Tab-separated table of C-alpha atoms in Angstrom:
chain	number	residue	atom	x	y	z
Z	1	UNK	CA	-37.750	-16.122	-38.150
Z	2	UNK	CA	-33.860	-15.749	-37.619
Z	3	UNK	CA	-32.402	-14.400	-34.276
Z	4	UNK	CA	-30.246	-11.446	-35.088
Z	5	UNK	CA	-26.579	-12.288	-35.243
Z	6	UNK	CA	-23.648	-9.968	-34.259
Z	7	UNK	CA	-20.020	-9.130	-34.951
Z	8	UNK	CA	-17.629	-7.153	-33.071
Z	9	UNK	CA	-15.389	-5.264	-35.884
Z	10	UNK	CA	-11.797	-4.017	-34.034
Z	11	UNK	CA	-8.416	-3.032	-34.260
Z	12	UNK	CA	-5.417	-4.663	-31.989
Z	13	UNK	CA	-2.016	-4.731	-30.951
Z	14	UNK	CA	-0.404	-7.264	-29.739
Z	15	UNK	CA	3.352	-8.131	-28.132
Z	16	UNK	CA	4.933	-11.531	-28.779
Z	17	UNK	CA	6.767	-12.936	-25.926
Z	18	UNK	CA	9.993	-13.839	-27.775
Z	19	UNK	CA	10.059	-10.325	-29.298
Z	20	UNK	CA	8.009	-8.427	-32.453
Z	21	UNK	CA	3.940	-8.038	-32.648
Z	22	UNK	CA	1.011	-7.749	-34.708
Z	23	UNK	CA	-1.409	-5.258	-35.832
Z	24	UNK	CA	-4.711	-5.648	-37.143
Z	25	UNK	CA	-7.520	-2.806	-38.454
Z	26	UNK	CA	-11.414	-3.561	-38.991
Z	27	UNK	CA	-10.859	-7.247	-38.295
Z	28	UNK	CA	-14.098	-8.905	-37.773
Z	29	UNK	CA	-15.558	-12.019	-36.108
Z	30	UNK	CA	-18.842	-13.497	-34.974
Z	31	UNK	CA	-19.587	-13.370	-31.155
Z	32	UNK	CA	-22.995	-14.765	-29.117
Z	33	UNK	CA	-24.658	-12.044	-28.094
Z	34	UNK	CA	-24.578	-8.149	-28.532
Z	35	UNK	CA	-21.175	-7.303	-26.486
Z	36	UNK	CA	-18.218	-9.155	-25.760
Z	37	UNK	CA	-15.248	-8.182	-23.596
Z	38	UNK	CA	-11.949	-6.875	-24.570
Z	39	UNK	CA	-9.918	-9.724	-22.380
Z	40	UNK	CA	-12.731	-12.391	-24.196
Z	41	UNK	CA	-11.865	-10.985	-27.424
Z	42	UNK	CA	-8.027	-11.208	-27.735
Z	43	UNK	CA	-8.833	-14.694	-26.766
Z	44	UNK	CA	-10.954	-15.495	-29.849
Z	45	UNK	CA	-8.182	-13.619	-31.667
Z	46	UNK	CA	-5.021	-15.773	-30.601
Z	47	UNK	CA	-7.423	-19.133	-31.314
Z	48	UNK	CA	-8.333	-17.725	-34.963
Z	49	UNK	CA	-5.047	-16.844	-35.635
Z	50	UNK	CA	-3.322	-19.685	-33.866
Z	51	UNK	CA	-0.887	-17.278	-32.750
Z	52	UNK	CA	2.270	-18.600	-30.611
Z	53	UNK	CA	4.143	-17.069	-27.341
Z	54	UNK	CA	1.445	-13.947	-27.194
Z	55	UNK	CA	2.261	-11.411	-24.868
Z	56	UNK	CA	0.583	-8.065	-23.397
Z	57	UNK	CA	-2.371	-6.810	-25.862
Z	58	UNK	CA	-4.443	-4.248	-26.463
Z	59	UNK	CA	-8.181	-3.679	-28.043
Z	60	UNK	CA	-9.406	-0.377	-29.809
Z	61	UNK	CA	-11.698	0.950	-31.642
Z	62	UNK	CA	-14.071	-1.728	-30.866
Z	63	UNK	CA	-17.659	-1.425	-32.275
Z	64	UNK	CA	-20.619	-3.930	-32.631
Z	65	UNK	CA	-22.601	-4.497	-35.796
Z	66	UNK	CA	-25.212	-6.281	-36.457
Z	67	UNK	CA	-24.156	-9.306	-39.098
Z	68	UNK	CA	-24.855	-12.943	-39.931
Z	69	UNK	CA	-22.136	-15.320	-39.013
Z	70	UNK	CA	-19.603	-16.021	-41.542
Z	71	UNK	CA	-18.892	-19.844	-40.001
Z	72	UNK	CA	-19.793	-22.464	-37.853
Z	73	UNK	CA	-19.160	-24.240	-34.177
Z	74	UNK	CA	-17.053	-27.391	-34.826
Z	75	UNK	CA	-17.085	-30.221	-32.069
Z	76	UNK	CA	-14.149	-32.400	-31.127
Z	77	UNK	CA	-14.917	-35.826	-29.702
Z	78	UNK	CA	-12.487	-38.462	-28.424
Z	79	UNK	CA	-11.687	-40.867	-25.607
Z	80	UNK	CA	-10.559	-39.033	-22.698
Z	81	UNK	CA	-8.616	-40.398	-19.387
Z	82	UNK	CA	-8.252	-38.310	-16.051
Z	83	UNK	CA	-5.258	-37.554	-13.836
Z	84	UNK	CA	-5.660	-36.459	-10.050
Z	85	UNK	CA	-3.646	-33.860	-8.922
Z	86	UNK	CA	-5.239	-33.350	-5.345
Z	87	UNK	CA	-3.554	-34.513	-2.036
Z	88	UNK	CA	-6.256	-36.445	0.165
Z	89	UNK	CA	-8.150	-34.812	3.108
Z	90	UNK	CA	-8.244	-36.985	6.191
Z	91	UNK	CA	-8.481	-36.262	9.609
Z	92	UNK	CA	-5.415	-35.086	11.210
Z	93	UNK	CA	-4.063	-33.322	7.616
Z	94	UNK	CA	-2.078	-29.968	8.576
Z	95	UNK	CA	-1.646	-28.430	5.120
Z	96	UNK	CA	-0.200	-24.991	6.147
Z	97	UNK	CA	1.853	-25.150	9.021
Z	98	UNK	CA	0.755	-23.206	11.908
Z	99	UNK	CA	-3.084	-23.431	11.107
Z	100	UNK	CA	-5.223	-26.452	12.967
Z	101	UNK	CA	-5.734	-30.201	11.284
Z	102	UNK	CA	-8.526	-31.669	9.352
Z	103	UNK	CA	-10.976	-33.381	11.944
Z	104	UNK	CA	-12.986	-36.027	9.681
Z	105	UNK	CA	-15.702	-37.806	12.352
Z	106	UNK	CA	-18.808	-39.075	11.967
Z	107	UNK	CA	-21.765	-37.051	12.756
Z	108	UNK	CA	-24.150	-40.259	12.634
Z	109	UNK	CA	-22.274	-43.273	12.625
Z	110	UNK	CA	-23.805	-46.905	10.720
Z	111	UNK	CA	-23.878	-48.308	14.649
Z	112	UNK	CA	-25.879	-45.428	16.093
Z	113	UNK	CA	-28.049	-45.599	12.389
Z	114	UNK	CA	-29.391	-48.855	12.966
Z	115	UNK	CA	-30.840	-47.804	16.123
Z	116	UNK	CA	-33.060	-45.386	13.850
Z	117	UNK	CA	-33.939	-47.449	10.675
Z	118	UNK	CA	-35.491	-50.779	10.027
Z	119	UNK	CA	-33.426	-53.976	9.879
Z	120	UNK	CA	-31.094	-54.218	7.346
Z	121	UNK	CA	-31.064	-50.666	6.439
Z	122	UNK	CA	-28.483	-48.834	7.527
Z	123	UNK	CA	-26.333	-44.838	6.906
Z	124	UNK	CA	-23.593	-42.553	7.732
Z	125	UNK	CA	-22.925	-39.286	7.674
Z	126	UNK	CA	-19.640	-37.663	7.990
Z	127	UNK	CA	-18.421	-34.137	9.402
Z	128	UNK	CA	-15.850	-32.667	8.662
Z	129	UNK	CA	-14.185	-29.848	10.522
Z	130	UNK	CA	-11.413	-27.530	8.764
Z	131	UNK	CA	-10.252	-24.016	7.731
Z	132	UNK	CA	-10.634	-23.618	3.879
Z	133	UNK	CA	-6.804	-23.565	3.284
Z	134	UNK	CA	-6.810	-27.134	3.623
Z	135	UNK	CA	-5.711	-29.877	0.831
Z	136	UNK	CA	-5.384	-28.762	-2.822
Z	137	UNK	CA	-7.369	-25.772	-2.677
Z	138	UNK	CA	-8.318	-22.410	-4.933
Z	139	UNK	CA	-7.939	-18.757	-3.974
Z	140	UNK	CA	-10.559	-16.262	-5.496
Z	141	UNK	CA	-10.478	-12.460	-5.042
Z	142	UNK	CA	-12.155	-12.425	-2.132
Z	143	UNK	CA	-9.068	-14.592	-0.238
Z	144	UNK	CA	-6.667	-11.022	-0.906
Z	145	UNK	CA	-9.324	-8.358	-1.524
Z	146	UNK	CA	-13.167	-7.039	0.908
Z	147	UNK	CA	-14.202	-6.628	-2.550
Z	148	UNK	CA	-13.026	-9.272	-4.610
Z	149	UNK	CA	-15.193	-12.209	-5.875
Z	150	UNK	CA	-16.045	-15.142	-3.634
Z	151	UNK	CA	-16.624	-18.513	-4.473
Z	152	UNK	CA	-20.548	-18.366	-5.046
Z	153	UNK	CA	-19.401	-15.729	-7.685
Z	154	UNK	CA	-16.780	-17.101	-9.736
Z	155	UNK	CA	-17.505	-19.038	-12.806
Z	156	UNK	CA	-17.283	-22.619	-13.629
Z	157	UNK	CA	-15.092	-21.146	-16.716
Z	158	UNK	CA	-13.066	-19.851	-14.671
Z	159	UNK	CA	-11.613	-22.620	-13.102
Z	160	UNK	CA	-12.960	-26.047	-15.137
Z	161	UNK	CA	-11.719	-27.689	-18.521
Z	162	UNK	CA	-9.529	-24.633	-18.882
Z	163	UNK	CA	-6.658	-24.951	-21.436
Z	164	UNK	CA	-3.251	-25.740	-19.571
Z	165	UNK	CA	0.208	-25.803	-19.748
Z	166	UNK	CA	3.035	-26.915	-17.271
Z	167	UNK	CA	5.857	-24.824	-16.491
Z	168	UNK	CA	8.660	-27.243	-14.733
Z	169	UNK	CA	11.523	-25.657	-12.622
Z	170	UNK	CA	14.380	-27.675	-11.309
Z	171	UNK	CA	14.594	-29.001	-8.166
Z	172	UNK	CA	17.463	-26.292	-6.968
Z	173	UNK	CA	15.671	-23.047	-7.968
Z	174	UNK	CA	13.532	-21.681	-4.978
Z	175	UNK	CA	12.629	-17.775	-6.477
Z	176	UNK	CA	10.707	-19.040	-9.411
Z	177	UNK	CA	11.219	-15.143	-11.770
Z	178	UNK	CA	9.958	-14.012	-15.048
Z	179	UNK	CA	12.058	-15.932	-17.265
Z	180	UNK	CA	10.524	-19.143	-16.989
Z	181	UNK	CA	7.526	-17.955	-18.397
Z	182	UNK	CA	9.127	-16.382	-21.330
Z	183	UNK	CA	9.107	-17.959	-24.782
Z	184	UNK	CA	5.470	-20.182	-23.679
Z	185	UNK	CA	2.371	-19.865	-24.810
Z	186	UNK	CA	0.130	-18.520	-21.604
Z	187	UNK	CA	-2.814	-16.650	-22.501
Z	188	UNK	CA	-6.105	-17.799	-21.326
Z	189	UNK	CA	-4.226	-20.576	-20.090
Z	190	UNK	CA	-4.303	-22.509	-16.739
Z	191	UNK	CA	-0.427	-22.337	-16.060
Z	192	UNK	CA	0.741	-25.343	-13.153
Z	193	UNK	CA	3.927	-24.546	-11.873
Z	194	UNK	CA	6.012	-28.140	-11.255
Z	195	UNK	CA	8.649	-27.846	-8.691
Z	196	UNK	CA	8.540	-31.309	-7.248
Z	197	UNK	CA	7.706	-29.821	-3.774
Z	198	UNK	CA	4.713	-32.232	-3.161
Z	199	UNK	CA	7.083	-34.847	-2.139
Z	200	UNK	CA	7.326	-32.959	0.903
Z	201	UNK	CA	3.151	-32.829	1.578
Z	202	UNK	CA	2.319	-32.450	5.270
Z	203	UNK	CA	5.804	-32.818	6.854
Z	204	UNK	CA	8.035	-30.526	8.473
Z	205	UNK	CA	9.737	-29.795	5.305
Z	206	UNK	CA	7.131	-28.451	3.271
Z	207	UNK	CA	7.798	-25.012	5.007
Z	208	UNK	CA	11.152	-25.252	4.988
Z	209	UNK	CA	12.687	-23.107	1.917
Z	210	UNK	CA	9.731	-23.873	-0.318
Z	211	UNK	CA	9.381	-22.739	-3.929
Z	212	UNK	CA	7.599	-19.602	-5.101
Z	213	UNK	CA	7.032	-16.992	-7.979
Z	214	UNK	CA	8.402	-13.624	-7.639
Z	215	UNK	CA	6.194	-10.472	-8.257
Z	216	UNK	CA	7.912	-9.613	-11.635
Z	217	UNK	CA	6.685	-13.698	-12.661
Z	218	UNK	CA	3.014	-12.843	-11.427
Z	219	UNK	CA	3.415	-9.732	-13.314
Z	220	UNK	CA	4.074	-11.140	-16.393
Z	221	UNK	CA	1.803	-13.737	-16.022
Z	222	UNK	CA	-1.125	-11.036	-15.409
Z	223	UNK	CA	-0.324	-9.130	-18.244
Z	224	UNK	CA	-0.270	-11.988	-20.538
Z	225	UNK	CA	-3.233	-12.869	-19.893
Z	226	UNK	CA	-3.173	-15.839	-18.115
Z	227	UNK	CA	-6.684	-17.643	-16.731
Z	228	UNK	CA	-5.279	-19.535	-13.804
Z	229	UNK	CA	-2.061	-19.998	-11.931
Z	230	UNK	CA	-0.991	-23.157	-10.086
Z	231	UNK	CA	1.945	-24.320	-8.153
Z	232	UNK	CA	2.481	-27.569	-6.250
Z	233	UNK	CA	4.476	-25.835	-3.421
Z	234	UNK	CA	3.162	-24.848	-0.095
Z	235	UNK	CA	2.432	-21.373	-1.118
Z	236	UNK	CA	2.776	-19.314	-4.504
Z	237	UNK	CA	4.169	-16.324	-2.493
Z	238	UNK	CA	7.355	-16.381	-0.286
Z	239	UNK	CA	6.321	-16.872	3.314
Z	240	UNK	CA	9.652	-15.486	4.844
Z	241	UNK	CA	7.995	-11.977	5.281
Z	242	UNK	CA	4.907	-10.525	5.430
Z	243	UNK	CA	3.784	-9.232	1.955
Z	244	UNK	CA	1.897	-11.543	-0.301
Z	245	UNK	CA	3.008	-9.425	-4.021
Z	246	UNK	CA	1.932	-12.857	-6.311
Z	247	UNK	CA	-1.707	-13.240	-4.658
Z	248	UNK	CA	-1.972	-8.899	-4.426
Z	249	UNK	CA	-1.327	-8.898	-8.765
Z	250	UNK	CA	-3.302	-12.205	-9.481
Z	251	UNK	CA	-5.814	-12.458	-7.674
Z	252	UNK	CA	-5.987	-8.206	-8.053
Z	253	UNK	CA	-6.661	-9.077	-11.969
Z	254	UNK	CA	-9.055	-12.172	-11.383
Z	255	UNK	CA	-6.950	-14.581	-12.066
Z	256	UNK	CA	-7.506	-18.036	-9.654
Z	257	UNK	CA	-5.236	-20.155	-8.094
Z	258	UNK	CA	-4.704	-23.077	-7.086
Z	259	UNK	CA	-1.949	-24.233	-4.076
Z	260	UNK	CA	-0.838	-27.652	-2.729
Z	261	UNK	CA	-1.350	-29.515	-6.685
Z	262	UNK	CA	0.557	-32.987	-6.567
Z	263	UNK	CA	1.365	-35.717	-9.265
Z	264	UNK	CA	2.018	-32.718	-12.292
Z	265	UNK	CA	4.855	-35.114	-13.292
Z	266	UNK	CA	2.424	-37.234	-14.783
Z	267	UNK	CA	0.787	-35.083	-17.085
Z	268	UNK	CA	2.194	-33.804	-20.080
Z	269	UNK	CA	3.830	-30.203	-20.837
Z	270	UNK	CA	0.626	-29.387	-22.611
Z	271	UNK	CA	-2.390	-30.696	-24.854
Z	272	UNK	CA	-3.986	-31.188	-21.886
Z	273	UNK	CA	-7.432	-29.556	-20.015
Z	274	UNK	CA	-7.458	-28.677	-16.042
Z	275	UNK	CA	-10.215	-28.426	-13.523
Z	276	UNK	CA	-10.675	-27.471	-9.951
Z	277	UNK	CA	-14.082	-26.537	-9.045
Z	278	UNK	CA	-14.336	-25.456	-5.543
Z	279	UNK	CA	-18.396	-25.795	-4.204
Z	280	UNK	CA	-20.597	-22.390	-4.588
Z	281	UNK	CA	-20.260	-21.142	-0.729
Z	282	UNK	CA	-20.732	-17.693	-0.627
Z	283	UNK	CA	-18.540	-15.195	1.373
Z	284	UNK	CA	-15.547	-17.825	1.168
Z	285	UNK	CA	-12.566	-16.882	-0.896
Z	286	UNK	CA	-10.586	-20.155	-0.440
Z	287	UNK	CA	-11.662	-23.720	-0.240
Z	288	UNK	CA	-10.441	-27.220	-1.268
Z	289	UNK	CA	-10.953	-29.058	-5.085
Z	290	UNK	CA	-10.182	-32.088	-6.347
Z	291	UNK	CA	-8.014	-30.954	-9.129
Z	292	UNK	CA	-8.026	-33.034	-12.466
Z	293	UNK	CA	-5.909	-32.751	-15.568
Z	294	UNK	CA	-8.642	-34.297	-18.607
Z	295	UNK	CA	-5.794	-35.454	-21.299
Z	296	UNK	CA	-6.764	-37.285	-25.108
Z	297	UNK	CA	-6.283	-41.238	-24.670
């Protein structure tokens, strides 16, 4: 017996980036399941259209029917090589200036071990005492909002082999604003923001006049639909006052990030897939990753 099959049949509108748009009426496609989200759904439609520098768009009229699939799921295999983008944890590390250091210790060391096991056989185990904003680390909802998701609630496609792209800004420009984002292709995207900053990593400079996006850039990012935002700065907001506008807007919409990347000059502009899965800790909004770009050998 076949399982039912389903199709969502739609109209959408949607702004290009570089100027112009696109309408469609009763377009169809197949989806798993018996709903499928509007956000989900102009996805599918910009990777079945291979459409370029999308912008803000819109769903209506949606309905679901009840269809057989008109195609089907294609793999793609290849050899794959792996590029770290995380700054190491060790004890001592002061990632954001002003909160405490890393304390990495044992909590059974392979001397005091022995003592318990037979000859020959010997363990340790580490502790490791540190507030979450430590390292290259993500911010979920819950970081900026009472409400928001924590990290036991996010999903791993939220924030693993996630499509990317990387957005460089020169050395001299510290407010990074909307038009660096214009003219790119960014939705459902993991966008990495390379300013160079890392160099800096866990000295007194890395405070000192550090790069950041402006609320009109987290704006545009947001609306355009963006999965994931990283930067490899000490922080994607600008810590000279007190508001926060870049984590308020993304993290508002649901959209991660990730702070303190490193090494984004040695992946590619795109073509390339990003990861940084935090561990599943509920009621904590921020915690460190080992972020990886995944790249075609």
């Amino acid at each position: 017996m076949n399982a039912i099959q389903h199709r969502v049949q739609f109209d959408f509108e949607i702004e290009f980036s570089n100027g112009g748009g696109l309408q469609g009426q009763g377009f169809r496609l197949d989806i798993d399941g018996d709903d499928i989200g509007d956000a989900e759904l102009i996805d599918y439609i910009v990777r079945d259209l291979r459409l370029l520098m999308v912008g803000p768009a819109r769903i209506l009229n949606k309905r679901i029917i009840v269809e057989a699939h008109k195609r089907k799921d294609a793999l793609e295999t290849g050899r794959l090589r792996y590029v770290d983008l995380s700054h190491t944890i060790e004890d001592g590390l002061v990632t954001y200036p002003g909160l405490p250091a890393a304390h990495v210790c044992d909590y059974l060391s392979r001397e005091r071990s022995r003592e318990i096991y037979e000859a020959g056989t010997e363990f340790q185990i580490g502790r490791i005492d540190m507030v979450a904003n430590t390292g290259t680390y993500i911010d979920c909802p819950s970081h900026r909002y009472a409400d928001g998701k924590d990290l036991s609630q996010i999903g791993p496609e939220d924030c693993a082999d996630l499509d990317a792209i990387v957005v460089r800004v020169p050395a001299e420009v510290q407010a990074i604003d909307v038009e660096r984002f214009r003219d790119l292709e960014l939705r459902g995207r993991a966008v990495l923001v390379h300013t160079g900053w890392d160099r800096h990593f866990a000295t007194p400079a890395y405070a000192d006049g550090h790069p950041f996006l402006t609320e009109a850039a987290a704006r545009w990012l947001r609306d355009c639909g963006v999965k994931l935002v990283g930067i490899d700065s000490m922080n994607i907001d600008d810590t000279r006052g007190k508001a926060r506008p870049v984590h308020t807007v993304l993290l508002g919409a649901g959209i991660l990030i990730v702070e303190h990347l490193r090494n984004l000059a040695a992946v590619p502009d795109q073509g390339f897939r990003f990861s940084a899965v935090p561990p599943k800790v509920k009621g904590m909004g921020t915690f460190p990753v080992r972020a990886i770009a995944t790249l075609a050998d």
